[in-house]
C-alpha positions as a Python dict, from the first residue, in 0.01 Angstrom:
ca = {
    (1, 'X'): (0, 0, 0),
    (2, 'X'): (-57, -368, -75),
    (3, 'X'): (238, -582, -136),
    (4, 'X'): (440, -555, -438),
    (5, 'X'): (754, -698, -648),
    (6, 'X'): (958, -495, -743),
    (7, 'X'): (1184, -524, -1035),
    (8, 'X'): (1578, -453, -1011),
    (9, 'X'): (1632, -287, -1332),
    (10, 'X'): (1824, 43, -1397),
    (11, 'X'): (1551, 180, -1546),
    (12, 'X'): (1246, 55, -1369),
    (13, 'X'): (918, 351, -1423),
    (14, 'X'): (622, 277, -1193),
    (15, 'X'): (299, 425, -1243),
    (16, 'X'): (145, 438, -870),
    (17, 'X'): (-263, 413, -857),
    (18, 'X'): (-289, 405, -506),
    (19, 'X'): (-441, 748, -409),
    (20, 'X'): (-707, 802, -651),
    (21, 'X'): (-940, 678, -392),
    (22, 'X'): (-816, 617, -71),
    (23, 'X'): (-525, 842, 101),
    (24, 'X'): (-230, 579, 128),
    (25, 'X'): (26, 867, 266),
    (26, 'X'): (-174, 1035, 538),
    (27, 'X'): (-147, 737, 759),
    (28, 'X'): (86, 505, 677),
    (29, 'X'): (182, 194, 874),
    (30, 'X'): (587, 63, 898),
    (31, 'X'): (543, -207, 644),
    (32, 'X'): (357, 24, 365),
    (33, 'X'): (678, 272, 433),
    (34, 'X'): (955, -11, 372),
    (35, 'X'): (752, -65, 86),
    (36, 'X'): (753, 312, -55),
    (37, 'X'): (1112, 305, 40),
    (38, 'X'): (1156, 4, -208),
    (39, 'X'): (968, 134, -491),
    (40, 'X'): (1174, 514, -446),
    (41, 'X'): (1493, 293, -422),
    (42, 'X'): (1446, 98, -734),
    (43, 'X'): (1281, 339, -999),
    (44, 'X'): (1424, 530, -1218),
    (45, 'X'): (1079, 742, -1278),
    (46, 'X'): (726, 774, -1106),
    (47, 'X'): (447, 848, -1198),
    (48, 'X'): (254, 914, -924),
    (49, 'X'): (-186, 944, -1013),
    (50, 'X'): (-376, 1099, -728),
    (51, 'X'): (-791, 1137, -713),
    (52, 'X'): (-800, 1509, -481),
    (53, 'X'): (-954, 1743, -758),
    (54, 'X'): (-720, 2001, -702),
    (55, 'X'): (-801, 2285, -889),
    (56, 'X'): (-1129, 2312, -643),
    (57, 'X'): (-985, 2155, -311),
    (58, 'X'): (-1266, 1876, -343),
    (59, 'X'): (-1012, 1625, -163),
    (60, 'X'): (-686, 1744, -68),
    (61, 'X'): (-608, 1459, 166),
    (62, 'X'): (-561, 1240, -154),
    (63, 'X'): (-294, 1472, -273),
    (64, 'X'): (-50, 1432, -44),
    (65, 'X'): (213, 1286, -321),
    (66, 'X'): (252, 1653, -491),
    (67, 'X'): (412, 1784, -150),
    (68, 'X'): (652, 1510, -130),
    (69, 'X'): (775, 1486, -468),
    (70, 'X'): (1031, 1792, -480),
    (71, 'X'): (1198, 1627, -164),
    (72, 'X'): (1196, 1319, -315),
    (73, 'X'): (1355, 1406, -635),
    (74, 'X'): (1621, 1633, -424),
    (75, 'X'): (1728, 1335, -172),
    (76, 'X'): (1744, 1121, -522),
    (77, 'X'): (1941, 1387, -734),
    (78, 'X'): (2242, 1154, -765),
    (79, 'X'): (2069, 881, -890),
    (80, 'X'): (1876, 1118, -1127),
    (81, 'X'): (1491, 1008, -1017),
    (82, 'X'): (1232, 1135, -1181),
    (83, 'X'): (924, 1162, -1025),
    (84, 'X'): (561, 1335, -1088),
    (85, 'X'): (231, 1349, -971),
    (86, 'X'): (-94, 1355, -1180),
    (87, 'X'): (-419, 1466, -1003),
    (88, 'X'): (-701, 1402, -1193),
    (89, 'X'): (-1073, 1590, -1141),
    (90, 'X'): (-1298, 1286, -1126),
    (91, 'X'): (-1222, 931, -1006),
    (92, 'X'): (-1508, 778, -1173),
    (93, 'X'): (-1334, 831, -1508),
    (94, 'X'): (-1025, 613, -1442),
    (95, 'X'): (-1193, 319, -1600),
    (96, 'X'): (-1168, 550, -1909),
    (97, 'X'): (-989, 499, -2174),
    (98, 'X'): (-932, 826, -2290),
    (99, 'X'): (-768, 871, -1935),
    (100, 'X'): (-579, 561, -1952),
    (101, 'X'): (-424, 688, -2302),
    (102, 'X'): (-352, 1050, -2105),
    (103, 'X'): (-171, 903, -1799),
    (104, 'X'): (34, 690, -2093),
    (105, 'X'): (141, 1021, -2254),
    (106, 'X'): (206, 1194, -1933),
    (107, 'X'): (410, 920, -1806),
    (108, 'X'): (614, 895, -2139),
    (109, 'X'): (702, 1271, -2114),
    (110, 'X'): (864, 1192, -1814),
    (111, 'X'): (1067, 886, -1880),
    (112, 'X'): (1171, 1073, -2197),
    (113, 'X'): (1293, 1370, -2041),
    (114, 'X'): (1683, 1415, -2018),
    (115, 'X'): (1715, 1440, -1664),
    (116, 'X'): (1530, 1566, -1364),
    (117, 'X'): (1578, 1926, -1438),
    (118, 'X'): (1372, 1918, -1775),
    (119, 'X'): (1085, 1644, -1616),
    (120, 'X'): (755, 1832, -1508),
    (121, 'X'): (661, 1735, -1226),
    (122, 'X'): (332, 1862, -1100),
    (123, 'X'): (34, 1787, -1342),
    (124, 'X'): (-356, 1820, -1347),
    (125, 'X'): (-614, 1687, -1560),
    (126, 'X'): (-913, 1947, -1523),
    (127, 'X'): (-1226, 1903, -1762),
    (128, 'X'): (-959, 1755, -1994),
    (129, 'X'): (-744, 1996, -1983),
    (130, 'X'): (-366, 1893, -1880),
    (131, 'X'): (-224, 2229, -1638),
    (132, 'X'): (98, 2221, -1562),
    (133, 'X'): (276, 2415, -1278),
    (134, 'X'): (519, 2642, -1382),
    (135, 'X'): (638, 2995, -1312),
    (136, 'X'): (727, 3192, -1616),
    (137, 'X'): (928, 3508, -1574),
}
């Protein structure tokens, strides 16, 4: 992760582009954990974009985020974090703007949730198509 400044607000959101390309979590040096540290520490919600394809497995190693993301919000319960990951199916079309307006929506539905129990927290943009992860009885 390259250096950044954070902001000490209450309710700070970060939308992290990081791993659309390149796998930041899979090898991570001292410094770049201090610095995920920092940014967990001082957000009130993530947003957390990742480039693995994961409806086909094309890159899984740029996914890591979606495994960390229930521990994260579970060592953060007190202080209410909310945070999500959104994989999308094709890096190339981050420069789009149709994309940039859907990672704007899905971020909003997370800093508008009430709390961490009602924020989704695992989606995927496939052909599109937003799936969500959920387990309906």
């Amino acid at each position: 992760m390259p250096s950044i400044q954070l902001v000490d607000e209450v309710d700070t959101t970060y939308i992290v582009l990081e791993e659309l390309q390149k796998s930041v979590l899979v090898d991570m040096r001292s410094e770049q954990f201090d610095g995920f540290k920092r940014l967990v520490s001082s957000a009130s919600s993530i947003l957390w974009i990742t480039g693995g394809d994961l409806t086909v497995g094309k890159n899984p190693i740029l996914a890591m985020a979606h495994g960390i993301n229930t521990v994260l919000m579970n060592e953060n319960s007190i202080r209410n974090l909310k945070f999500a990951t959104f994989d999308i199916d094709d890096t190339s079309a981050a420069e789009s703007f149709d994309l940039a307006k859907t990672i704007r929506d899905v971020c909003n539905s997370i800093v508008t949730a009430a709390n961490r129990a009602t924020c989704e927290t695992d989606f995927i943009l496939k052909d599109s198509v937003i799936y969500i992860s959920r387990v309906v009885p």
